[in-house]
Amino acid sequence: MSTMFGALNRFISRLDSESPSQTSGDRSTYGFQILRNKNHEIPIEPWYDFIVGINGRQVDNPDPNLFATEVRNCAGSNVSLILWNAKGARTRTIALPIPTPSPTLGITLQWTPLSVTEDVWHVLDVITNSPADNAGLLPYGDYIVGTPEGNVHGESGLGELVEDYLGRNLRLFVYNHEYAVTRLVTLTPSRSWGGSGALGCVLGFGALHRLPVPMTEPIAGPGETLFETARFSNEEHRPLSAQPPQSQSPSLYPPPSSTPDASNFLVPASMAAPPPPPPQSATSPSAGPPKGAKKQRNVAAPNMTFDDYFREGEQKSKEEDYTTSNKGTAPLPPPPKSTKAPAQVENTEPAADTQLEAEKPKTLEAEPKPESQDG
């Protein structure tokens, strides 16, 4: 499993390095990273927050004196700061009051590219009794964000640092996503702890393992913006990609008509529908459809209730019951009444039986009796 994650992370890192648009966009974006915050009343988080704009304008000059001058000019009023946070890559705007006696914010800044927040290693698994386990690293919730020993860049940067500190104490800044706290962890990398690796943990690096949005923030609902962007007054106006260019032909994007056709819209179920036409009787000239025409289906109105639906079906059933099968022809007349008595039919079967019985004794009488001869 760790081999598959490692191969996937290396593939994504290679795509990130080979993408010219993403590399040029991230590396060229700078801001003042907050290194220290002495004023705890200011909702600014060190290391994770970057000041990218002030008073509606983008900060594009690395000179900190110009930034301090802009802050002093707001003495006695509020200064508007646009902050970019590495947790979820979100942008927010805050207004801070600037006191008149000492017009300062009480923070320490450094001109830094926003891409430094991509050098994050996600702890995916921790082996029991390993140096990482003994130091208290937690799987899935911990992220290694840096070290006080120096700057670490790239996927192999942390591995090279661990190799340099084999058998020595190594300090790491670890951010926990579940508790939203950053702590300093001290561990001792070793090859002889009884397992593979010098730390005894599985790390993830790349786009799939960036710092997520804090769990305390509300989840974005359907239709809300997933990624926020800040607009500055000194920024060049760039049309949105969703808007069609002005040079397109007017035929591709016709203007909406002032009086839309009502047939192009669907009638919702909540709107009242026209009443159904009255049922036609079978004796009317238009009772039946012409031969060869298809029978129309009765479609119930959108706002029809079950009672109306069954009532319509009952009415239709009654109409079909009272309709004769020979449509368009007069009903057949009843048969005429007979005045004569039915003729008597002679029964010949008893006569035949009588004749057989009469013939039977005649046949017996016709037989001659044998004469007796005297001897």
mmCIF file of N, CA and C in Angstrom, residues 9 12-17 22-23 26-27 47-48 84-89 114-124 140-145 154-155 175 177 204-214 227:
data_model
loop_
_atom_site.group_PDB
_atom_site.id
_atom_site.type_symbol
_atom_site.label_atom_id
_atom_site.label_comp_id
_atom_site.label_asym_id
_atom_site.label_seq_id
_atom_site.Cartn_x
_atom_site.Cartn_y
_atom_site.Cartn_z
ATOM 1 N N ASN A 9 2.243 9.662 -5.529
ATOM 2 C CA ASN A 9 2.741 10.991 -5.130
ATOM 3 C C ASN A 9 3.860 11.463 -6.047
ATOM 4 N N ILE A 12 2.262 12.645 -9.302
ATOM 5 C CA ILE A 12 1.626 13.958 -9.185
ATOM 6 C C ILE A 12 2.671 15.058 -9.050
ATOM 7 N N SER A 13 3.740 14.797 -8.316
ATOM 8 C CA SER A 13 4.801 15.797 -8.190
ATOM 9 C C SER A 13 5.460 16.073 -9.531
ATOM 10 N N ARG A 14 5.616 15.030 -10.344
ATOM 11 C CA ARG A 14 6.197 15.228 -11.672
ATOM 12 C C ARG A 14 5.278 16.060 -12.547
ATOM 13 N N LEU A 15 3.952 15.819 -12.423
ATOM 14 C CA LEU A 15 3.018 16.643 -13.188
ATOM 15 C C LEU A 15 3.053 18.092 -12.738
ATOM 16 N N ASP A 16 3.170 18.304 -11.425
ATOM 17 C CA ASP A 16 3.254 19.675 -10.922
ATOM 18 C C ASP A 16 4.500 20.389 -11.425
ATOM 19 N N SER A 17 5.617 19.676 -11.496
ATOM 20 C CA SER A 17 6.855 20.303 -11.942
ATOM 21 C C SER A 17 6.871 20.534 -13.434
ATOM 22 N N GLN A 22 1.008 26.265 -13.920
ATOM 23 C CA GLN A 22 0.888 26.212 -12.470
ATOM 24 C C GLN A 22 2.169 26.659 -11.792
ATOM 25 N N THR A 23 3.328 26.257 -12.347
ATOM 26 C CA THR A 23 4.597 26.640 -11.738
ATOM 27 C C THR A 23 4.811 28.140 -11.800
ATOM 28 N N ASP A 26 2.284 29.921 -9.299
ATOM 29 C CA ASP A 26 2.543 29.816 -7.869
ATOM 30 C C ASP A 26 3.851 30.508 -7.495
ATOM 31 N N ARG A 27 4.895 30.303 -8.281
ATOM 32 C CA ARG A 27 6.206 30.869 -7.939
ATOM 33 C C ARG A 27 6.232 32.383 -8.072
ATOM 34 N N TRP A 47 3.035 31.892 10.300
ATOM 35 C CA TRP A 47 3.465 30.919 9.298
ATOM 36 C C TRP A 47 2.370 30.586 8.298
ATOM 37 N N TYR A 48 1.140 30.477 8.703
ATOM 38 C CA TYR A 48 0.069 30.072 7.792
ATOM 39 C C TYR A 48 -0.548 31.257 7.053
ATOM 40 N N TRP A 84 -4.097 35.626 2.951
ATOM 41 C CA TRP A 84 -4.194 34.303 2.321
ATOM 42 C C TRP A 84 -3.678 33.270 3.318
ATOM 43 N N ASN A 85 -4.481 32.229 3.567
ATOM 44 C CA ASN A 85 -4.129 31.216 4.543
ATOM 45 C C ASN A 85 -3.782 29.921 3.844
ATOM 46 N N ALA A 86 -2.720 29.266 4.322
ATOM 47 C CA ALA A 86 -2.274 28.014 3.707
ATOM 48 C C ALA A 86 -3.213 26.857 3.985
ATOM 49 N N LYS A 87 -4.039 26.943 5.004
ATOM 50 C CA LYS A 87 -4.987 25.867 5.317
ATOM 51 C C LYS A 87 -6.193 25.970 4.395
ATOM 52 N N GLY A 88 -6.167 25.190 3.371
ATOM 53 C CA GLY A 88 -7.240 25.243 2.397
ATOM 54 C C GLY A 88 -7.073 26.286 1.329
ATOM 55 N N ALA A 89 -5.975 27.079 1.360
ATOM 56 C CA ALA A 89 -5.701 28.110 0.343
ATOM 57 C C ALA A 89 -6.886 29.071 0.210
ATOM 58 N N LEU A 114 4.219 32.207 -1.936
ATOM 59 C CA LEU A 114 3.181 31.360 -1.352
ATOM 60 C C LEU A 114 3.457 29.878 -1.562
ATOM 61 N N SER A 115 4.341 29.549 -2.446
ATOM 62 C CA SER A 115 4.613 28.139 -2.747
ATOM 63 C C SER A 115 5.374 27.432 -1.634
ATOM 64 N N VAL A 116 5.903 28.166 -0.642
ATOM 65 C CA VAL A 116 6.618 27.491 0.444
ATOM 66 C C VAL A 116 5.669 26.633 1.274
ATOM 67 N N THR A 117 4.385 26.929 1.228
ATOM 68 C CA THR A 117 3.428 26.136 1.992
ATOM 69 C C THR A 117 3.136 24.793 1.339
ATOM 70 N N GLU A 118 3.680 24.549 0.147
ATOM 71 C CA GLU A 118 3.484 23.254 -0.506
ATOM 72 C C GLU A 118 4.455 22.192 -0.001
ATOM 73 N N ASP A 119 5.494 22.613 0.697
ATOM 74 C CA ASP A 119 6.467 21.663 1.237
ATOM 75 C C ASP A 119 5.933 21.124 2.560
ATOM 76 N N VAL A 120 4.967 20.239 2.463
ATOM 77 C CA VAL A 120 4.283 19.659 3.614
ATOM 78 C C VAL A 120 4.272 18.142 3.431
ATOM 79 N N TRP A 121 4.534 17.419 4.504
ATOM 80 C CA TRP A 121 4.550 15.956 4.474
ATOM 81 C C TRP A 121 3.444 15.447 5.395
ATOM 82 N N HIS A 122 2.564 14.656 4.835
ATOM 83 C CA HIS A 122 1.410 14.122 5.560
ATOM 84 C C HIS A 122 1.775 12.763 6.157
ATOM 85 N N VAL A 123 1.578 12.606 7.449
ATOM 86 C CA VAL A 123 1.865 11.346 8.132
ATOM 87 C C VAL A 123 0.689 10.398 7.881
ATOM 88 N N LEU A 124 0.929 9.337 7.095
ATOM 89 C CA LEU A 124 -0.115 8.397 6.735
ATOM 90 C C LEU A 124 -0.168 7.182 7.655
ATOM 91 N N TYR A 140 -2.514 10.238 9.822
ATOM 92 C CA TYR A 140 -3.599 10.945 9.135
ATOM 93 C C TYR A 140 -3.864 12.345 9.686
ATOM 94 N N GLY A 141 -3.691 12.592 10.949
ATOM 95 C CA GLY A 141 -3.981 13.911 11.500
ATOM 96 C C GLY A 141 -2.797 14.843 11.531
ATOM 97 N N ASP A 142 -1.554 14.322 11.493
ATOM 98 C CA ASP A 142 -0.342 15.144 11.603
ATOM 99 C C ASP A 142 0.226 15.485 10.233
ATOM 100 N N TYR A 143 0.751 16.721 10.134
ATOM 101 C CA TYR A 143 1.429 17.222 8.939
ATOM 102 C C TYR A 143 2.746 17.852 9.383
ATOM 103 N N ILE A 144 3.837 17.440 8.783
ATOM 104 C CA ILE A 144 5.148 18.052 9.052
ATOM 105 C C ILE A 144 5.267 19.271 8.159
ATOM 106 N N VAL A 145 5.298 20.453 8.761
ATOM 107 C CA VAL A 145 5.271 21.695 7.998
ATOM 108 C C VAL A 145 6.633 22.386 7.949
ATOM 109 N N GLY A 154 11.074 20.544 -1.492
ATOM 110 C CA GLY A 154 10.948 19.376 -2.351
ATOM 111 C C GLY A 154 10.634 18.111 -1.577
ATOM 112 N N GLU A 155 10.256 17.074 -2.353
ATOM 113 C CA GLU A 155 9.881 15.813 -1.728
ATOM 114 C C GLU A 155 11.060 15.145 -1.053
ATOM 115 N N TYR A 175 1.849 20.016 12.499
ATOM 116 C CA TYR A 175 0.501 20.582 12.619
ATOM 117 C C TYR A 175 -0.503 19.431 12.646
ATOM 118 N N HIS A 177 -4.370 18.377 12.263
ATOM 119 C CA HIS A 177 -5.593 18.880 11.644
ATOM 120 C C HIS A 177 -6.807 18.700 12.550
ATOM 121 N N GLY A 204 3.253 11.176 3.022
ATOM 122 C CA GLY A 204 2.695 11.554 1.729
ATOM 123 C C GLY A 204 3.061 12.978 1.374
ATOM 124 N N PHE A 205 3.356 13.187 0.087
ATOM 125 C CA PHE A 205 3.773 14.513 -0.371
ATOM 126 C C PHE A 205 3.122 14.796 -1.715
ATOM 127 N N GLY A 206 2.722 16.041 -1.924
ATOM 128 C CA GLY A 206 2.144 16.422 -3.210
ATOM 129 C C GLY A 206 0.784 17.064 -3.058
ATOM 130 N N ALA A 207 0.072 17.152 -4.203
ATOM 131 C CA ALA A 207 -1.203 17.863 -4.231
ATOM 132 C C ALA A 207 -2.272 17.177 -3.404
ATOM 133 N N LEU A 208 -2.160 15.864 -3.226
ATOM 134 C CA LEU A 208 -3.163 15.153 -2.441
ATOM 135 C C LEU A 208 -2.960 15.295 -0.939
ATOM 136 N N HIS A 209 -1.862 15.898 -0.530
ATOM 137 C CA HIS A 209 -1.522 15.945 0.899
ATOM 138 C C HIS A 209 -1.234 17.372 1.350
ATOM 139 N N ARG A 210 -1.911 18.352 0.753
ATOM 140 C CA ARG A 210 -1.783 19.737 1.212
ATOM 141 C C ARG A 210 -2.591 19.935 2.491
ATOM 142 N N LEU A 211 -2.349 21.040 3.146
ATOM 143 C CA LEU A 211 -3.061 21.326 4.390
ATOM 144 C C LEU A 211 -4.542 21.542 4.104
ATOM 145 N N PRO A 212 -5.419 20.803 4.792
ATOM 146 C CA PRO A 212 -6.859 20.968 4.535
ATOM 147 C C PRO A 212 -7.437 22.150 5.293
ATOM 148 N N VAL A 213 -8.685 22.433 5.006
ATOM 149 C CA VAL A 213 -9.415 23.501 5.700
ATOM 150 C C VAL A 213 -9.655 23.067 7.142
ATOM 151 N N PRO A 214 -9.522 23.962 8.120
ATOM 152 C CA PRO A 214 -9.768 23.580 9.518
ATOM 153 C C PRO A 214 -11.175 23.025 9.706
ATOM 154 N N PHE A 227 -13.245 27.800 -4.186
ATOM 155 C CA PHE A 227 -11.980 28.513 -4.058
ATOM 156 C C PHE A 227 -12.261 30.002 -4.176
#
